[in-house]
Every structure is written in structure tokens, then in C-alpha cells.
Amino acid sequence: MVQMAKNKDMNGKGDRVFEEEFLPQIDALYTFAYHLTYNEEDANDLVQETYLKAYRFLDRYEAGTNAKAWLFRILKNAFINEYRKKSKQPNRVDIDEVTNIRDEEDTNYSSYLDLREEMFQGMMGDEVTNAINSLPVDFRAVILLCDIEGFTYEEIAKIVDIPIGTVRSRLHRARNMLKDKLKSYAESKGYKDKRK
Amino acid sequence: MRDQNYQELVKKVTMYLDNELSERDERELLDEIQSNPAYFKVLSQEKHFREFIKSKIRRKPSPALIQSIKDKIRVTPV
């Protein structure tokens, strides 16, 4: 009887937390999952797994704290555990490899000085999406978490499980990689710096 | 502007736009931006880039997915 009452209380608490704190995050979680997997079915599976894990480990969540960051961390871990194992990211590049490449490239920043507004005019969402999609997933994730979801560096560090200094440098590199890609795209479509 | 200085400036501006600078660093940066047109240009370019990316990237989960999650939660023991 005591055990049943306890379970009932737990389910009552669980239902309230689920409805009031977890479920309102589903749009943000789905957007993140979709941009990680670029596949609707995989995004559905990832979000579903996230909610089931969150519910299962509800005793580790303190009601009223940062539900969004907690759920994002679960989703990120699920993505790493399941989807990388299945090699569904054939274009993934090892992060150290990219870091080394960028270390060489970062010595010359003058090329970014002509990142002018007219360069972006006429660019469609698909082109930006493709540019973001072509970033290695570790870089893509920090851009989505910071620029789209508005997480702080500290929250991103906890979600991705990296030091805050790494968040800073990864964001910096990710944005520069994105600028490079968009600039190359604009130039391929005939954009020329009018000051030249 | 030397590349090294430019690199540092972009990092500072980025942190400013992310609301991650300390009050002191933010004051210093804003003073520099006010007194140096090149700094102001970097700020406006970075700001525009950020807004551009935001405007081009949200997806809605299907009602079927939400219902499926609710159904599975209902039969999941806590």
C-alpha cells in the first residue's frame, strides 16, 4: 500500500513536470534534433527518446530548474550514442583535424573584412541551411545552441560537456567557417566587392 | 588593422553580442567602438551576420509525434 501511494505521488509529480516544464520545450528540441540529423524520422526518434529518458530519470531533475538545458543535454547525449554509432553522419570530420586546419587559416583574418551586407542579399534560406549542414556536427551544434536557442556559454558548456573556453573558441571557429562558406557561395553567384 | 588585432576584436564583439562580456570589458569595447569607425564597422557587420543567420534558420514536431510521446509516457513506470 505504501509503495503504491509513493508511486502514485511520483506519477502525479511526473505528470505535472512533464506537462508544465518538459512538453513546452518540444518545438526547440525538435528544431535542434532536425538540424543535427537532417532527417525527419531520425529527428522524431531522437525527440521521442529524449522525452522517454527524461521521464525515466525524473528523480534526477529538480522541478523548477532549467528544464530546457537538461532536456537538450539528454538529446545531445542520445544523438552521440545512437546516431554516430550508426554512422549517419558520413560528412563528419574529426574535430581535431578541423581545429588544426583552422589554426593555420586563422592567421589571416583580412579576408573577412569584406563581409558586407550586400553579399547576403538574395541568399535563400536553403543556401544558408546547406552551409550550416556542411559544418562538422560539433561546430553546427554550438551555433544552433547559441544563435538559435539563445543558451549562454555556461549552459552550452554543460549541454555539450566541454569547458567554457572551448565553447568560446568553437563558436568563433564555427562562425568563421560559416562566413567562409557563405562568402564562397556569394562569389560563385557573381558577388563582387564594389569597393575594388 | 593588423590581423591579430582584428582577430581579438571579432572575439570581443562576438562575446558582446552574446551578452558574455564582463561589465568592464563591455564598457571598454563600447568606448573603443565610439572612437574608432573601423571598430564600429566590425560590430555592425557581425551584428548583421548574426541577424541574417537567425532569419534563415524553426521546425514544428507533428501532432502524431507529440501524441506518441504522451502515450508512451502514460505506460512508462517512474
PDB file of C-alpha atoms in Angstrom:
ATOM      1  CA  MET A   1       0.000   0.000   0.000  1.00  0.00           C
ATOM      2  CA  VAL A   2       2.789   2.420   0.975  1.00  0.00           C
ATOM      3  CA  GLN A   3       4.702   1.601  -2.213  1.00  0.00           C
ATOM      4  CA  MET A   4       1.587   2.150  -4.337  1.00  0.00           C
ATOM      5  CA  ALA A   5       0.957   5.529  -2.709  1.00  0.00           C
ATOM      6  CA  LYS A   6       4.564   6.516  -3.322  1.00  0.00           C
ATOM      7  CA  ASN A   7       4.325   5.557  -6.984  1.00  0.00           C
ATOM      8  CA  LYS A   8       1.102   7.482  -7.321  1.00  0.00           C
ATOM      9  CA  ASP A   9       2.745  10.597  -5.850  1.00  0.00           C
ATOM     10  CA  MET A  10       5.694  10.166  -8.174  1.00  0.00           C
ATOM     11  CA  ASN A  11       3.405   9.815 -11.174  1.00  0.00           C
ATOM     12  CA  GLY A  12       1.473  12.904 -10.092  1.00  0.00           C
ATOM     13  CA  LYS A  13       4.690  14.901  -9.860  1.00  0.00           C
ATOM     14  CA  GLY A  14       5.949  13.360 -13.080  1.00  0.00           C
ATOM     15  CA  ASP A  15       2.817  14.263 -14.997  1.00  0.00           C
ATOM     16  CA  ARG A  16       2.938  17.859 -13.757  1.00  0.00           C
ATOM     17  CA  VAL A  17       6.628  18.304 -14.589  1.00  0.00           C
ATOM     18  CA  PHE A  18       6.117  16.649 -17.969  1.00  0.00           C
ATOM     19  CA  GLU A  19       3.156  18.839 -18.929  1.00  0.00           C
ATOM     20  CA  GLU A  20       4.358  22.141 -17.476  1.00  0.00           C
ATOM     21  CA  GLU A  21       8.136  22.022 -17.843  1.00  0.00           C
ATOM     22  CA  PHE A  22       9.118  19.405 -20.424  1.00  0.00           C
ATOM     23  CA  LEU A  23       6.432  19.496 -23.104  1.00  0.00           C
ATOM     24  CA  PRO A  24       6.724  23.269 -23.778  1.00  0.00           C
ATOM     25  CA  GLN A  25      10.318  22.614 -24.957  1.00  0.00           C
ATOM     26  CA  ILE A  26       9.314  20.217 -27.729  1.00  0.00           C
ATOM     27  CA  ASP A  27       9.494  22.736 -30.602  1.00  0.00           C
ATOM     28  CA  ALA A  28      13.021  23.801 -29.636  1.00  0.00           C
ATOM     29  CA  LEU A  29      14.114  20.181 -29.148  1.00  0.00           C
ATOM     30  CA  TYR A  30      12.661  19.146 -32.494  1.00  0.00           C
ATOM     31  CA  THR A  31      14.359  22.057 -34.300  1.00  0.00           C
ATOM     32  CA  PHE A  32      17.704  21.106 -32.726  1.00  0.00           C
ATOM     33  CA  ALA A  33      17.206  17.393 -33.478  1.00  0.00           C
ATOM     34  CA  TYR A  34      16.299  18.137 -37.084  1.00  0.00           C
ATOM     35  CA  HIS A  35      19.352  20.326 -37.619  1.00  0.00           C
ATOM     36  CA  LEU A  36      21.573  17.634 -36.114  1.00  0.00           C
ATOM     37  CA  THR A  37      20.188  14.778 -38.211  1.00  0.00           C
ATOM     38  CA  TYR A  38      18.636  16.495 -41.257  1.00  0.00           C
ATOM     39  CA  ASN A  39      16.128  13.684 -41.371  1.00  0.00           C
ATOM     40  CA  GLU A  40      12.547  13.924 -40.078  1.00  0.00           C
ATOM     41  CA  GLU A  41      12.315  10.292 -38.969  1.00  0.00           C
ATOM     42  CA  ASP A  42      15.619  10.473 -37.111  1.00  0.00           C
ATOM     43  CA  ALA A  43      14.572  13.763 -35.506  1.00  0.00           C
ATOM     44  CA  ASN A  44      11.287  12.165 -34.382  1.00  0.00           C
ATOM     45  CA  ASP A  45      13.146   9.186 -32.891  1.00  0.00           C
ATOM     46  CA  LEU A  46      15.638  11.455 -31.153  1.00  0.00           C
ATOM     47  CA  VAL A  47      12.968  13.672 -29.577  1.00  0.00           C
ATOM     48  CA  GLN A  48      10.901  10.666 -28.511  1.00  0.00           C
ATOM     49  CA  GLU A  49      13.931   9.001 -26.935  1.00  0.00           C
ATOM     50  CA  THR A  50      14.795  12.260 -25.158  1.00  0.00           C
ATOM     51  CA  TYR A  51      11.361  12.504 -23.532  1.00  0.00           C
ATOM     52  CA  LEU A  52      11.290   8.855 -22.518  1.00  0.00           C
ATOM     53  CA  LYS A  53      14.749   9.121 -20.936  1.00  0.00           C
ATOM     54  CA  ALA A  54      13.815  12.378 -19.211  1.00  0.00           C
ATOM     55  CA  TYR A  55      10.708  10.757 -17.749  1.00  0.00           C
ATOM     56  CA  ARG A  56      12.619   7.654 -16.694  1.00  0.00           C
ATOM     57  CA  PHE A  57      15.260   9.718 -14.888  1.00  0.00           C
ATOM     58  CA  LEU A  58      12.833  12.248 -13.479  1.00  0.00           C
ATOM     59  CA  ASP A  59      14.213  11.751  -9.968  1.00  0.00           C
ATOM     60  CA  ARG A  60      17.454  13.384 -11.163  1.00  0.00           C
ATOM     61  CA  TYR A  61      15.624  16.518 -12.263  1.00  0.00           C
ATOM     62  CA  GLU A  62      14.807  19.236  -9.760  1.00  0.00           C
ATOM     63  CA  ALA A  63      11.439  20.758 -10.625  1.00  0.00           C
ATOM     64  CA  GLY A  64      11.603  24.441 -11.471  1.00  0.00           C
ATOM     65  CA  THR A  65      15.249  24.386 -12.575  1.00  0.00           C
ATOM     66  CA  ASN A  66      16.496  24.690 -16.162  1.00  0.00           C
ATOM     67  CA  ALA A  67      14.335  22.062 -17.902  1.00  0.00           C
ATOM     68  CA  LYS A  68      15.346  23.243 -21.366  1.00  0.00           C
ATOM     69  CA  ALA A  69      19.094  22.829 -20.775  1.00  0.00           C
ATOM     70  CA  TRP A  70      18.512  19.469 -19.059  1.00  0.00           C
ATOM     71  CA  LEU A  71      16.472  18.137 -21.999  1.00  0.00           C
ATOM     72  CA  PHE A  72      18.965  19.462 -24.555  1.00  0.00           C
ATOM     73  CA  ARG A  73      21.774  17.666 -22.747  1.00  0.00           C
ATOM     74  CA  ILE A  74      19.814  14.394 -22.862  1.00  0.00           C
ATOM     75  CA  LEU A  75      19.099  14.904 -26.569  1.00  0.00           C
ATOM     76  CA  LYS A  76      22.734  15.669 -27.340  1.00  0.00           C
ATOM     77  CA  ASN A  77      23.878  12.523 -25.497  1.00  0.00           C
ATOM     78  CA  ALA A  78      21.256  10.409 -27.271  1.00  0.00           C
ATOM     79  CA  PHE A  79      22.423  11.806 -30.602  1.00  0.00           C
ATOM     80  CA  ILE A  80      26.042  10.952 -29.873  1.00  0.00           C
ATOM     81  CA  ASN A  81      25.248   7.479 -28.535  1.00  0.00           C
ATOM     82  CA  GLU A  82      22.888   6.357 -31.254  1.00  0.00           C
ATOM     83  CA  TYR A  83      23.436   8.278 -34.426  1.00  0.00           C
ATOM     84  CA  ARG A  84      27.193   8.495 -34.516  1.00  0.00           C
ATOM     85  CA  LYS A  85      27.373   4.759 -33.890  1.00  0.00           C
ATOM     86  CA  LYS A  86      25.184   4.210 -36.920  1.00  0.00           C
ATOM     87  CA  SER A  87      27.482   6.468 -38.969  1.00  0.00           C
ATOM     88  CA  LYS A  88      24.572   8.515 -40.213  1.00  0.00           C
ATOM     89  CA  GLN A  89      26.936  11.461 -40.484  1.00  0.00           C
ATOM     90  CA  PRO A  90      29.147  10.463 -43.417  1.00  0.00           C
ATOM     91  CA  ASN A  91      30.400  14.019 -43.846  1.00  0.00           C
ATOM     92  CA  ARG A  92      31.560  14.318 -40.254  1.00  0.00           C
ATOM     93  CA  VAL A  93      35.147  15.459 -39.879  1.00  0.00           C
ATOM     94  CA  ASP A  94      37.205  14.765 -36.808  1.00  0.00           C
ATOM     95  CA  ILE A  95      37.197  17.907 -34.683  1.00  0.00           C
ATOM     96  CA  ASP A  96      40.958  17.883 -34.092  1.00  0.00           C
ATOM     97  CA  GLU A  97      41.516  17.672 -37.816  1.00  0.00           C
ATOM     98  CA  VAL A  98      39.361  20.744 -38.390  1.00  0.00           C
ATOM     99  CA  THR A  99      40.935  22.574 -35.481  1.00  0.00           C
ATOM    100  CA  ASN A 100      44.386  22.042 -36.950  1.00  0.00           C
ATOM    101  CA  ILE A 101      43.263  23.220 -40.364  1.00  0.00           C
ATOM    102  CA  ARG A 102      41.675  26.304 -38.854  1.00  0.00           C
ATOM    103  CA  ASP A 103      44.735  27.079 -36.762  1.00  0.00           C
ATOM    104  CA  GLU A 104      46.595  27.622 -39.995  1.00  0.00           C
ATOM    105  CA  GLU A 105      43.773  29.530 -41.632  1.00  0.00           C
ATOM    106  CA  ASP A 106      43.065  31.713 -38.624  1.00  0.00           C
ATOM    107  CA  THR A 107      46.352  33.517 -39.057  1.00  0.00           C
ATOM    108  CA  ASN A 108      44.811  35.544 -41.876  1.00  0.00           C
ATOM    109  CA  TYR A 109      41.664  37.418 -40.975  1.00  0.00           C
ATOM    110  CA  SER A 110      41.862  40.155 -43.554  1.00  0.00           C
ATOM    111  CA  SER A 111      39.662  38.132 -45.909  1.00  0.00           C
ATOM    112  CA  TYR A 112      36.720  38.645 -43.559  1.00  0.00           C
ATOM    113  CA  LEU A 113      36.897  42.413 -43.787  1.00  0.00           C
ATOM    114  CA  ASP A 114      34.743  42.479 -46.909  1.00  0.00           C
ATOM    115  CA  LEU A 115      31.851  40.645 -45.273  1.00  0.00           C
ATOM    116  CA  ARG A 116      29.476  43.311 -46.492  1.00  0.00           C
ATOM    117  CA  GLU A 117      25.716  43.313 -46.206  1.00  0.00           C
ATOM    118  CA  GLU A 118      25.100  43.221 -49.956  1.00  0.00           C
ATOM    119  CA  MET A 119      26.926  39.900 -50.045  1.00  0.00           C
ATOM    120  CA  PHE A 120      23.939  38.339 -48.298  1.00  0.00           C
ATOM    121  CA  GLN A 121      21.250  39.964 -50.389  1.00  0.00           C
ATOM    122  CA  GLY A 122      19.278  37.442 -52.387  1.00  0.00           C
ATOM    123  CA  MET A 123      20.636  34.461 -50.495  1.00  0.00           C
ATOM    124  CA  MET A 124      17.889  31.980 -49.792  1.00  0.00           C
ATOM    125  CA  GLY A 125      17.289  30.006 -46.619  1.00  0.00           C
ATOM    126  CA  ASP A 126      18.235  26.781 -48.395  1.00  0.00           C
ATOM    127  CA  GLU A 127      21.710  28.090 -49.144  1.00  0.00           C
ATOM    128  CA  VAL A 128      22.261  29.043 -45.522  1.00  0.00           C
ATOM    129  CA  THR A 129      20.844  25.718 -44.371  1.00  0.00           C
ATOM    130  CA  ASN A 130      23.214  23.895 -46.719  1.00  0.00           C
ATOM    131  CA  ALA A 131      26.160  25.915 -45.428  1.00  0.00           C
ATOM    132  CA  ILE A 132      25.251  25.110 -41.824  1.00  0.00           C
ATOM    133  CA  ASN A 133      24.601  21.471 -42.699  1.00  0.00           C
ATOM    134  CA  SER A 134      28.088  21.191 -44.170  1.00  0.00           C
ATOM    135  CA  LEU A 135      29.714  22.238 -40.888  1.00  0.00           C
ATOM    136  CA  PRO A 136      31.036  19.367 -38.759  1.00  0.00           C
ATOM    137  CA  VAL A 137      28.347  18.498 -36.224  1.00  0.00           C
ATOM    138  CA  ASP A 138      30.326  19.753 -33.205  1.00  0.00           C
ATOM    139  CA  PHE A 139      30.515  23.218 -34.751  1.00  0.00           C
ATOM    140  CA  ARG A 140      26.945  23.150 -36.026  1.00  0.00           C
ATOM    141  CA  ALA A 141      25.656  22.285 -32.560  1.00  0.00           C
ATOM    142  CA  VAL A 142      27.210  25.298 -30.802  1.00  0.00           C
ATOM    143  CA  ILE A 143      25.873  27.724 -33.430  1.00  0.00           C
ATOM    144  CA  LEU A 144      22.367  26.299 -33.070  1.00  0.00           C
ATOM    145  CA  LEU A 145      22.523  26.329 -29.270  1.00  0.00           C
ATOM    146  CA  CYS A 146      23.843  29.895 -29.084  1.00  0.00           C
ATOM    147  CA  ASP A 147      22.333  31.732 -32.043  1.00  0.00           C
ATOM    148  CA  ILE A 148      19.025  29.921 -32.407  1.00  0.00           C
ATOM    149  CA  GLU A 149      18.216  28.758 -28.876  1.00  0.00           C
ATOM    150  CA  GLY A 150      19.900  31.594 -27.006  1.00  0.00           C
ATOM    151  CA  PHE A 151      21.730  29.456 -24.453  1.00  0.00           C
ATOM    152  CA  THR A 152      24.541  31.139 -22.520  1.00  0.00           C
ATOM    153  CA  TYR A 153      28.126  29.910 -22.899  1.00  0.00           C
ATOM    154  CA  GLU A 154      27.835  28.320 -19.459  1.00  0.00           C
ATOM    155  CA  GLU A 155      24.666  26.433 -20.430  1.00  0.00           C
ATOM    156  CA  ILE A 156      26.243  25.285 -23.712  1.00  0.00           C
ATOM    157  CA  ALA A 157      29.299  24.046 -21.799  1.00  0.00           C
ATOM    158  CA  LYS A 158      27.007  21.882 -19.648  1.00  0.00           C
ATOM    159  CA  ILE A 159      24.901  20.641 -22.563  1.00  0.00           C
ATOM    160  CA  VAL A 160      27.845  19.717 -24.786  1.00  0.00           C
ATOM    161  CA  ASP A 161      30.061  18.756 -21.837  1.00  0.00           C
ATOM    162  CA  ILE A 162      33.084  20.857 -22.773  1.00  0.00           C
ATOM    163  CA  PRO A 163      34.914  23.658 -20.898  1.00  0.00           C
ATOM    164  CA  ILE A 164      33.516  27.176 -21.322  1.00  0.00           C
ATOM    165  CA  GLY A 165      36.739  28.287 -23.048  1.00  0.00           C
ATOM    166  CA  THR A 166      36.181  25.591 -25.662  1.00  0.00           C
ATOM    167  CA  VAL A 167      32.631  26.874 -26.199  1.00  0.00           C
ATOM    168  CA  ARG A 168      34.062  30.328 -26.938  1.00  0.00           C
ATOM    169  CA  SER A 169      36.700  29.104 -29.373  1.00  0.00           C
ATOM    170  CA  ARG A 170      34.381  26.590 -31.054  1.00  0.00           C
ATOM    171  CA  LEU A 171      31.734  29.267 -31.632  1.00  0.00           C
ATOM    172  CA  HIS A 172      34.346  31.621 -33.020  1.00  0.00           C
ATOM    173  CA  ARG A 173      35.630  28.981 -35.431  1.00  0.00           C
ATOM    174  CA  ALA A 174      32.142  27.807 -36.384  1.00  0.00           C
ATOM    175  CA  ARG A 175      31.034  31.318 -37.304  1.00  0.00           C
ATOM    176  CA  ASN A 176      34.182  31.920 -39.328  1.00  0.00           C
ATOM    177  CA  MET A 177      33.711  28.631 -41.174  1.00  0.00           C
ATOM    178  CA  LEU A 178      30.137  29.641 -41.928  1.00  0.00           C
ATOM    179  CA  LYS A 179      31.255  33.060 -43.183  1.00  0.00           C
ATOM    180  CA  ASP A 180      33.813  31.364 -45.434  1.00  0.00           C
ATOM    181  CA  LYS A 181      31.177  29.084 -46.922  1.00  0.00           C
ATOM    182  CA  LEU A 182      28.653  31.873 -47.471  1.00  0.00           C
ATOM    183  CA  LYS A 183      31.298  34.140 -48.947  1.00  0.00           C
ATOM    184  CA  SER A 184      32.419  31.415 -51.369  1.00  0.00           C
ATOM    185  CA  TYR A 185      28.798  30.817 -52.300  1.00  0.00           C
ATOM    186  CA  ALA A 186      28.152  34.536 -52.882  1.00  0.00           C
ATOM    187  CA  GLU A 187      31.277  34.812 -55.038  1.00  0.00           C
ATOM    188  CA  SER A 188      30.253  31.758 -57.075  1.00  0.00           C
ATOM    189  CA  LYS A 189      26.974  33.565 -57.787  1.00  0.00           C
ATOM    190  CA  GLY A 190      28.798  36.642 -59.039  1.00  0.00           C
ATOM    191  CA  TYR A 191      29.091  38.767 -55.894  1.00  0.00           C
ATOM    192  CA  LYS A 192      31.966  41.227 -56.165  1.00  0.00           C
ATOM    193  CA  ASP A 193      33.169  43.659 -53.559  1.00  0.00           C
ATOM    194  CA  LYS A 194      32.084  47.002 -55.046  1.00  0.00           C
ATOM    195  CA  ARG A 195      34.957  48.833 -53.380  1.00  0.00           C
ATOM    196  CA  LYS A 196      37.513  47.110 -55.602  1.00  0.00           C
TER     197      LYS A 196
ATOM    198  CA  MET B   1      44.228  46.881 -38.559  1.00  0.00           C
ATOM    199  CA  ARG B   2      46.678  44.041 -38.012  1.00  0.00           C
ATOM    200  CA  ASP B   3      45.195  40.552 -38.357  1.00  0.00           C
ATOM    201  CA  GLN B   4      45.991  39.683 -34.752  1.00  0.00           C
ATOM    202  CA  ASN B   5      44.190  42.803 -33.512  1.00  0.00           C
ATOM    203  CA  TYR B   6      41.288  42.100 -35.837  1.00  0.00           C
ATOM    204  CA  GLN B   7      41.007  38.554 -34.521  1.00  0.00           C
ATOM    205  CA  GLU B   8      40.850  39.823 -30.935  1.00  0.00           C
ATOM    206  CA  LEU B   9      38.301  42.480 -31.859  1.00  0.00           C
ATOM    207  CA  VAL B  10      35.990  39.964 -33.567  1.00  0.00           C
ATOM    208  CA  LYS B  11      36.185  37.721 -30.496  1.00  0.00           C
ATOM    209  CA  LYS B  12      35.280  40.631 -28.205  1.00  0.00           C
ATOM    210  CA  VAL B  13      32.440  41.799 -30.453  1.00  0.00           C
ATOM    211  CA  THR B  14      31.119  38.251 -30.661  1.00  0.00           C
ATOM    212  CA  MET B  15      31.102  37.917 -26.884  1.00  0.00           C
ATOM    213  CA  TYR B  16      29.432  41.322 -26.599  1.00  0.00           C
ATOM    214  CA  LEU B  17      26.654  40.224 -28.978  1.00  0.00           C
ATOM    215  CA  ASP B  18      26.286  37.007 -26.964  1.00  0.00           C
ATOM    216  CA  ASN B  19      25.977  39.052 -23.731  1.00  0.00           C
ATOM    217  CA  GLU B  20      29.045  37.276 -22.370  1.00  0.00           C
ATOM    218  CA  LEU B  21      31.390  40.213 -21.696  1.00  0.00           C
ATOM    219  CA  SER B  22      32.025  41.463 -18.181  1.00  0.00           C
ATOM    220  CA  GLU B  23      30.718  44.976 -17.438  1.00  0.00           C
ATOM    221  CA  ARG B  24      34.249  46.376 -17.500  1.00  0.00           C
ATOM    222  CA  ASP B  25      35.158  44.730 -20.816  1.00  0.00           C
ATOM    223  CA  GLU B  26      31.853  45.831 -22.304  1.00  0.00           C
ATOM    224  CA  ARG B  27      32.482  49.461 -21.295  1.00  0.00           C
ATOM    225  CA  GLU B  28      35.992  49.316 -22.776  1.00  0.00           C
ATOM    226  CA  LEU B  29      34.719  47.844 -26.041  1.00  0.00           C
ATOM    227  CA  LEU B  30      31.915  50.402 -26.392  1.00  0.00           C
ATOM    228  CA  ASP B  31      34.391  53.235 -25.758  1.00  0.00           C
ATOM    229  CA  GLU B  32      36.677  51.847 -28.464  1.00  0.00           C
ATOM    230  CA  ILE B  33      33.768  51.437 -30.878  1.00  0.00           C
ATOM    231  CA  GLN B  34      32.647  55.031 -30.319  1.00  0.00           C
ATOM    232  CA  SER B  35      36.096  56.431 -31.010  1.00  0.00           C
ATOM    233  CA  ASN B  36      37.092  54.175 -33.916  1.00  0.00           C
ATOM    234  CA  PRO B  37      34.988  53.855 -37.117  1.00  0.00           C
ATOM    235  CA  ALA B  38      36.772  50.610 -38.072  1.00  0.00           C
ATOM    236  CA  TYR B  39      35.648  49.039 -34.799  1.00  0.00           C
ATOM    237  CA  PHE B  40      32.086  50.238 -35.382  1.00  0.00           C
ATOM    238  CA  LYS B  41      32.143  48.637 -38.823  1.00  0.00           C
ATOM    239  CA  VAL B  42      33.180  45.279 -37.379  1.00  0.00           C
ATOM    240  CA  LEU B  43      30.353  45.490 -34.847  1.00  0.00           C
ATOM    241  CA  SER B  44      27.727  46.279 -37.487  1.00  0.00           C
ATOM    242  CA  GLN B  45      28.979  43.503 -39.801  1.00  0.00           C
ATOM    243  CA  GLU B  46      28.970  40.918 -37.026  1.00  0.00           C
ATOM    244  CA  LYS B  47      25.526  42.050 -35.894  1.00  0.00           C
ATOM    245  CA  HIS B  48      24.159  41.812 -39.420  1.00  0.00           C
ATOM    246  CA  PHE B  49      25.703  38.382 -39.938  1.00  0.00           C
ATOM    247  CA  ARG B  50      24.101  37.145 -36.714  1.00  0.00           C
ATOM    248  CA  GLU B  51      20.668  38.504 -37.653  1.00  0.00           C
ATOM    249  CA  PHE B  52      20.991  37.090 -41.156  1.00  0.00           C
ATOM    250  CA  ILE B  53      21.710  33.572 -39.872  1.00  0.00           C
ATOM    251  CA  LYS B  54      18.863  33.763 -37.354  1.00  0.00           C
ATOM    252  CA  SER B  55      16.435  34.869 -40.045  1.00  0.00           C
ATOM    253  CA  LYS B  56      17.363  31.979 -42.339  1.00  0.00           C
ATOM    254  CA  ILE B  57      17.277  29.065 -39.907  1.00  0.00           C
ATOM    255  CA  ARG B  58      12.204  26.581 -36.534  1.00  0.00           C
ATOM    256  CA  ARG B  59      10.522  23.301 -37.265  1.00  0.00           C
ATOM    257  CA  LYS B  60       7.349  22.022 -35.658  1.00  0.00           C
ATOM    258  CA  PRO B  61       7.012  18.446 -34.448  1.00  0.00           C
ATOM    259  CA  SER B  62       3.968  16.678 -35.855  1.00  0.00           C
ATOM    260  CA  PRO B  63       0.887  16.234 -33.630  1.00  0.00           C
ATOM    261  CA  ALA B  64       1.397  12.479 -34.149  1.00  0.00           C
ATOM    262  CA  LEU B  65       4.845  12.666 -32.526  1.00  0.00           C
ATOM    263  CA  ILE B  66       3.502  14.598 -29.528  1.00  0.00           C
ATOM    264  CA  GLN B  67       0.658  12.101 -29.099  1.00  0.00           C
ATOM    265  CA  SER B  68       3.043   9.165 -29.436  1.00  0.00           C
ATOM    266  CA  ILE B  69       5.290  10.593 -26.698  1.00  0.00           C
ATOM    267  CA  LYS B  70       2.290  11.173 -24.402  1.00  0.00           C
ATOM    268  CA  ASP B  71       1.047   7.622 -24.999  1.00  0.00           C
ATOM    269  CA  LYS B  72       4.443   6.117 -24.216  1.00  0.00           C
ATOM    270  CA  ILE B  73       4.883   8.264 -21.098  1.00  0.00           C
ATOM    271  CA  ARG B  74       1.491   7.081 -19.866  1.00  0.00           C
ATOM    272  CA  VAL B  75       2.682   3.454 -19.751  1.00  0.00           C
ATOM    273  CA  THR B  76       6.215   4.209 -18.522  1.00  0.00           C
ATOM    274  CA  PRO B  77       6.752   3.478 -14.812  1.00  0.00           C
ATOM    275  CA  VAL B  78       8.573   6.244 -12.926  1.00  0.00           C
TER     276      VAL B  78
END
